[in-house]
Amino acid sequence: MARILIIYSTTDGHTREICNRLREIIEQQAHQVTLVPVGEVADADLERHDRIVVGASIRYGKHRPAVVEFIERNAEVLNRRASAFFSVNVVARKPAKNQPHTNPYVRKLLQKVSWRPTQVAVFAGKIDYPRYGVLDRMVIRGIMWLTGGPTDPKAVVEFTDWRQVEAFGGVIAKM
Ligand SMILES: Cc1cc2nc3c(=O)[nH]c(=O)nc-3n(C[C@H](O)[C@H](O)[C@H](O)COP(=O)(O)O)c2cc1C
């Protein structure tokens, strides 16, 4: 049995949902999973776990600064453990951008930090227009119009491939 820490950054909750699914899959393999938002993780938590997973969504082209800061501050301990990173963004709904090495946000993050995760994944996220404020809705609709995505202001579209998420849970359980 391994103790696995999943640290996440979410704005609208979708990355947390992905983490919950990962947790279910990993716990089925008799490992112990702790889920914690990036703002609440303590250094001691890292020491207490055998494997560390970081999952973060993209907003306006970036992972939240708290995520990058956390990774940079803890790169050394992360590199000493089996570890995984995943990014959640809607660009990953495009087949040409749905792999860690083809997704611009994953590439940029891994170029920036000295952490070398054992496993990396990218998942397509969710569009939830009714949930967004007026300005965000307008901007995201504009981007979707430009990139061939949904523009109906009432649309809620989940692009996530849950089988891919489950498969990644299996990878974390074994890494
Ligand atoms: C205000 C806003 C800005 C976003 N910017 C981007 C972006 O620049 N690139 C992208 O691929 N996805 C972008 N997204 C899509 C989110 O990454 C996607 O909705 C994801 O599922 C959000 O996950 P979360 O609920 O865990 O934060 C944006 C979403 C919102 C609401």
mmCIF file of C-alpha atoms and ligand atoms in Angstrom:
data_model
loop_
_atom_site.group_PDB
_atom_site.id
_atom_site.type_symbol
_atom_site.label_atom_id
_atom_site.label_comp_id
_atom_site.label_asym_id
_atom_site.label_seq_id
_atom_site.Cartn_x
_atom_site.Cartn_y
_atom_site.Cartn_z
ATOM 1 C CA MET A 1 0.000 0.000 0.000
ATOM 2 C CA ALA A 2 1.328 3.432 -0.955
ATOM 3 C CA ARG A 3 0.323 6.771 0.534
ATOM 4 C CA ILE A 4 -0.535 9.041 -2.386
ATOM 5 C CA LEU A 5 -1.045 12.796 -2.123
ATOM 6 C CA ILE A 6 -3.080 14.531 -4.826
ATOM 7 C CA ILE A 7 -2.691 18.311 -4.854
ATOM 8 C CA TYR A 8 -5.034 20.266 -7.072
ATOM 9 C CA SER A 9 -5.810 23.723 -8.344
ATOM 10 C CA THR A 10 -9.325 24.416 -9.615
ATOM 11 C CA THR A 11 -11.485 27.453 -10.268
ATOM 12 C CA ASP A 12 -14.839 25.929 -11.222
ATOM 13 C CA GLY A 13 -14.392 22.500 -9.655
ATOM 14 C CA HIS A 14 -13.742 20.377 -12.728
ATOM 15 C CA THR A 15 -10.151 19.505 -11.817
ATOM 16 C CA ARG A 16 -11.377 18.451 -8.371
ATOM 17 C CA GLU A 17 -13.924 16.169 -10.055
ATOM 18 C CA ILE A 18 -11.113 14.600 -12.058
ATOM 19 C CA CYS A 19 -9.127 14.154 -8.831
ATOM 20 C CA ASN A 20 -12.106 12.446 -7.202
ATOM 21 C CA ARG A 21 -12.301 9.974 -10.070
ATOM 22 C CA LEU A 22 -8.548 9.348 -9.844
ATOM 23 C CA ARG A 23 -8.917 8.771 -6.126
ATOM 24 C CA GLU A 24 -11.651 6.154 -6.663
ATOM 25 C CA ILE A 25 -9.526 4.277 -9.182
ATOM 26 C CA ILE A 26 -6.369 4.421 -7.050
ATOM 27 C CA GLU A 27 -8.203 3.355 -3.880
ATOM 28 C CA GLN A 28 -9.549 0.319 -5.723
ATOM 29 C CA GLN A 29 -5.898 -0.796 -5.852
ATOM 30 C CA ALA A 30 -5.767 -0.588 -2.029
ATOM 31 C CA HIS A 31 -3.643 2.564 -1.851
ATOM 32 C CA GLN A 32 -4.383 5.421 0.519
ATOM 33 C CA VAL A 33 -5.191 8.762 -1.139
ATOM 34 C CA THR A 34 -5.259 12.269 0.338
ATOM 35 C CA LEU A 35 -6.714 15.116 -1.721
ATOM 36 C CA VAL A 36 -5.722 18.684 -0.890
ATOM 37 C CA PRO A 37 -6.059 22.074 -2.640
ATOM 38 C CA VAL A 38 -2.712 23.639 -3.522
ATOM 39 C CA GLY A 39 -3.356 26.549 -1.144
ATOM 40 C CA GLU A 40 -3.636 24.224 1.848
ATOM 41 C CA VAL A 41 -0.743 21.831 1.372
ATOM 42 C CA ALA A 42 2.003 21.858 4.003
ATOM 43 C CA ASP A 43 5.620 20.823 3.408
ATOM 44 C CA ALA A 44 5.181 18.054 5.989
ATOM 45 C CA ASP A 45 2.390 16.563 3.843
ATOM 46 C CA LEU A 46 4.903 15.902 1.083
ATOM 47 C CA GLU A 47 7.299 14.121 3.435
ATOM 48 C CA ARG A 48 4.477 11.904 4.710
ATOM 49 C CA HIS A 49 3.507 10.563 1.268
ATOM 50 C CA ASP A 50 5.198 8.065 -1.047
ATOM 51 C CA ARG A 51 3.861 9.468 -4.314
ATOM 52 C CA ILE A 52 2.733 12.943 -5.235
ATOM 53 C CA VAL A 53 0.300 14.018 -7.950
ATOM 54 C CA VAL A 54 -0.341 17.631 -8.979
ATOM 55 C CA GLY A 55 -3.359 18.528 -11.132
ATOM 56 C CA ALA A 56 -4.163 22.049 -12.307
ATOM 57 C CA SER A 57 -6.496 23.790 -14.725
ATOM 58 C CA ILE A 58 -5.719 26.556 -17.162
ATOM 59 C CA ARG A 59 -7.266 29.988 -17.020
ATOM 60 C CA TYR A 60 -6.393 32.626 -19.579
ATOM 61 C CA GLY A 61 -3.363 30.757 -20.831
ATOM 62 C CA LYS A 62 -1.810 29.890 -17.477
ATOM 63 C CA HIS A 63 -1.809 27.475 -14.586
ATOM 64 C CA ARG A 64 -2.466 29.455 -11.414
ATOM 65 C CA PRO A 65 0.692 31.129 -10.052
ATOM 66 C CA ALA A 66 0.207 29.219 -6.765
ATOM 67 C CA VAL A 67 0.736 25.960 -8.685
ATOM 68 C CA VAL A 68 3.955 27.088 -10.345
ATOM 69 C CA GLU A 69 5.230 28.483 -7.037
ATOM 70 C CA PHE A 70 4.394 25.245 -5.242
ATOM 71 C CA ILE A 71 6.223 23.158 -7.854
ATOM 72 C CA GLU A 72 9.288 25.402 -7.870
ATOM 73 C CA ARG A 73 9.468 25.492 -4.079
ATOM 74 C CA ASN A 74 9.160 21.698 -3.784
ATOM 75 C CA ALA A 75 10.901 20.498 -6.957
ATOM 76 C CA GLU A 76 13.608 18.726 -5.013
ATOM 77 C CA VAL A 77 11.253 16.602 -2.904
ATOM 78 C CA LEU A 78 8.981 16.008 -5.913
ATOM 79 C CA ASN A 79 11.963 14.716 -7.883
ATOM 80 C CA ARG A 80 12.822 12.287 -5.084
ATOM 81 C CA ARG A 81 9.434 10.568 -5.294
ATOM 82 C CA ALA A 82 7.336 8.859 -7.923
ATOM 83 C CA SER A 83 5.199 11.762 -9.086
ATOM 84 C CA ALA A 84 2.658 12.786 -11.684
ATOM 85 C CA PHE A 85 1.367 16.001 -13.188
ATOM 86 C CA PHE A 86 -1.772 16.656 -15.182
ATOM 87 C CA SER A 87 -3.211 19.769 -16.749
ATOM 88 C CA VAL A 88 -6.884 20.446 -17.524
ATOM 89 C CA ASN A 89 -7.699 22.790 -20.401
ATOM 90 C CA VAL A 90 -10.084 23.049 -23.334
ATOM 91 C CA VAL A 91 -7.360 23.332 -25.960
ATOM 92 C CA ALA A 92 -6.801 19.621 -25.194
ATOM 93 C CA ARG A 93 -10.160 18.830 -26.841
ATOM 94 C CA LYS A 94 -8.242 19.177 -30.134
ATOM 95 C CA PRO A 95 -6.561 15.911 -31.222
ATOM 96 C CA ALA A 96 -3.425 17.836 -32.212
ATOM 97 C CA LYS A 97 -3.065 19.237 -28.667
ATOM 98 C CA ASN A 98 -4.203 16.409 -26.424
ATOM 99 C CA GLN A 99 -0.817 14.863 -25.575
ATOM 100 C CA PRO A 100 1.634 16.180 -22.966
ATOM 101 C CA HIS A 101 4.224 16.886 -25.669
ATOM 102 C CA THR A 102 1.711 18.590 -27.996
ATOM 103 C CA ASN A 103 -0.240 20.583 -25.404
ATOM 104 C CA PRO A 104 1.221 24.098 -25.200
ATOM 105 C CA TYR A 105 0.406 24.617 -21.508
ATOM 106 C CA VAL A 106 2.027 21.370 -20.369
ATOM 107 C CA ARG A 107 5.090 22.025 -22.485
ATOM 108 C CA LYS A 108 5.448 25.555 -21.151
ATOM 109 C CA LEU A 109 5.096 24.513 -17.521
ATOM 110 C CA LEU A 110 7.587 21.664 -17.768
ATOM 111 C CA GLN A 111 10.083 23.931 -19.513
ATOM 112 C CA LYS A 112 9.776 26.426 -16.708
ATOM 113 C CA VAL A 113 10.241 24.174 -13.664
ATOM 114 C CA SER A 114 12.960 21.733 -12.640
ATOM 115 C CA TRP A 115 10.456 19.068 -11.568
ATOM 116 C CA ARG A 116 10.534 15.988 -13.799
ATOM 117 C CA PRO A 117 7.297 14.125 -13.067
ATOM 118 C CA THR A 118 7.380 10.370 -13.578
ATOM 119 C CA GLN A 119 4.048 10.564 -15.427
ATOM 120 C CA VAL A 120 2.350 13.430 -17.230
ATOM 121 C CA ALA A 121 -1.168 13.719 -18.659
ATOM 122 C CA VAL A 122 -3.437 16.345 -20.139
ATOM 123 C CA PHE A 123 -7.220 16.178 -19.969
ATOM 124 C CA ALA A 124 -9.775 18.165 -21.918
ATOM 125 C CA GLY A 125 -11.847 20.280 -19.525
ATOM 126 C CA LYS A 126 -15.350 21.646 -19.402
ATOM 127 C CA ILE A 127 -17.172 24.690 -20.702
ATOM 128 C CA ASP A 128 -19.967 25.851 -18.400
ATOM 129 C CA TYR A 129 -21.259 29.193 -19.702
ATOM 130 C CA PRO A 130 -24.165 29.619 -17.229
ATOM 131 C CA ARG A 131 -21.622 29.474 -14.402
ATOM 132 C CA TYR A 132 -19.327 32.189 -15.772
ATOM 133 C CA GLY A 133 -19.570 35.917 -15.128
ATOM 134 C CA VAL A 134 -20.556 38.175 -18.022
ATOM 135 C CA LEU A 135 -17.020 39.085 -19.044
ATOM 136 C CA ASP A 136 -15.585 35.555 -18.838
ATOM 137 C CA ARG A 137 -18.554 34.204 -20.794
ATOM 138 C CA MET A 138 -18.044 36.784 -23.506
ATOM 139 C CA VAL A 139 -14.304 36.135 -23.810
ATOM 140 C CA ILE A 140 -14.615 32.333 -23.786
ATOM 141 C CA ARG A 141 -17.439 32.437 -26.354
ATOM 142 C CA GLY A 142 -15.207 34.576 -28.547
ATOM 143 C CA ILE A 143 -12.341 32.086 -28.250
ATOM 144 C CA MET A 144 -14.705 29.185 -28.939
ATOM 145 C CA TRP A 145 -16.096 30.980 -31.975
ATOM 146 C CA LEU A 146 -12.558 31.393 -33.299
ATOM 147 C CA THR A 147 -11.599 27.775 -32.587
ATOM 148 C CA GLY A 148 -14.783 25.959 -33.625
ATOM 149 C CA GLY A 149 -16.093 25.229 -30.098
ATOM 150 C CA PRO A 150 -19.550 25.713 -28.524
ATOM 151 C CA THR A 151 -20.858 29.306 -28.450
ATOM 152 C CA ASP A 152 -24.442 28.886 -27.178
ATOM 153 C CA PRO A 153 -24.437 30.960 -23.944
ATOM 154 C CA LYS A 154 -26.495 28.235 -22.236
ATOM 155 C CA ALA A 155 -24.089 25.450 -23.208
ATOM 156 C CA VAL A 156 -22.486 23.143 -20.637
ATOM 157 C CA VAL A 157 -20.072 20.861 -22.467
ATOM 158 C CA GLU A 158 -17.750 18.368 -20.854
ATOM 159 C CA PHE A 159 -14.906 17.412 -23.182
ATOM 160 C CA THR A 160 -13.209 15.159 -20.642
ATOM 161 C CA ASP A 161 -12.556 11.590 -21.714
ATOM 162 C CA TRP A 162 -13.272 9.807 -18.432
ATOM 163 C CA ARG A 163 -11.772 6.550 -19.672
ATOM 164 C CA GLN A 164 -8.508 8.432 -20.153
ATOM 165 C CA VAL A 165 -8.793 9.754 -16.582
ATOM 166 C CA GLU A 166 -9.424 6.241 -15.281
ATOM 167 C CA ALA A 167 -6.464 4.885 -17.222
ATOM 168 C CA PHE A 168 -4.250 7.563 -15.662
ATOM 169 C CA GLY A 169 -5.554 6.522 -12.239
ATOM 170 C CA GLY A 170 -4.322 3.017 -13.063
ATOM 171 C CA VAL A 171 -0.920 4.406 -14.051
ATOM 172 C CA ILE A 172 -0.609 6.331 -10.758
ATOM 173 C CA ALA A 173 -1.592 3.214 -8.819
ATOM 174 C CA LYS A 174 1.336 1.372 -10.424
ATOM 175 C CA MET A 175 4.072 4.033 -10.764
HETATM 176 C C1 LIG B 1 -12.205 32.387 -17.535
HETATM 177 C C2 LIG B 1 -11.696 31.141 -18.177
HETATM 178 C C3 LIG B 1 -10.524 31.166 -18.912
HETATM 179 C C4 LIG B 1 -10.040 29.993 -19.532
HETATM 180 N N1 LIG B 1 -8.895 30.050 -20.275
HETATM 181 C C5 LIG B 1 -8.481 28.945 -20.932
HETATM 182 C C6 LIG B 1 -7.336 29.000 -21.777
HETATM 183 O O1 LIG B 1 -6.661 30.015 -21.905
HETATM 184 N N2 LIG B 1 -6.978 27.872 -22.441
HETATM 185 C C7 LIG B 1 -7.690 26.696 -22.320
HETATM 186 O O2 LIG B 1 -7.345 25.704 -22.968
HETATM 187 N N3 LIG B 1 -8.773 26.613 -21.509
HETATM 188 C C8 LIG B 1 -9.174 27.705 -20.825
HETATM 189 N N4 LIG B 1 -10.284 27.649 -20.017
HETATM 190 C C9 LIG B 1 -10.983 26.364 -19.863
HETATM 191 C C10 LIG B 1 -10.693 25.706 -18.528
HETATM 192 O O3 LIG B 1 -9.372 25.271 -18.442
HETATM 193 C C11 LIG B 1 -11.663 24.530 -18.373
HETATM 194 O O4 LIG B 1 -12.947 25.083 -18.257
HETATM 195 C C12 LIG B 1 -11.394 23.647 -17.182
HETATM 196 O O5 LIG B 1 -12.306 22.563 -17.194
HETATM 197 C C13 LIG B 1 -11.500 24.418 -15.879
HETATM 198 O O6 LIG B 1 -11.174 23.560 -14.812
HETATM 199 P P1 LIG B 1 -11.465 23.992 -13.301
HETATM 200 O O7 LIG B 1 -12.957 24.002 -13.120
HETATM 201 O O8 LIG B 1 -10.820 22.925 -12.500
HETATM 202 O O9 LIG B 1 -10.824 25.315 -13.079
HETATM 203 C C14 LIG B 1 -10.767 28.789 -19.400
HETATM 204 C C15 LIG B 1 -11.958 28.776 -18.647
HETATM 205 C C16 LIG B 1 -12.427 29.930 -18.041
HETATM 206 C C17 LIG B 1 -13.707 29.891 -17.274
#
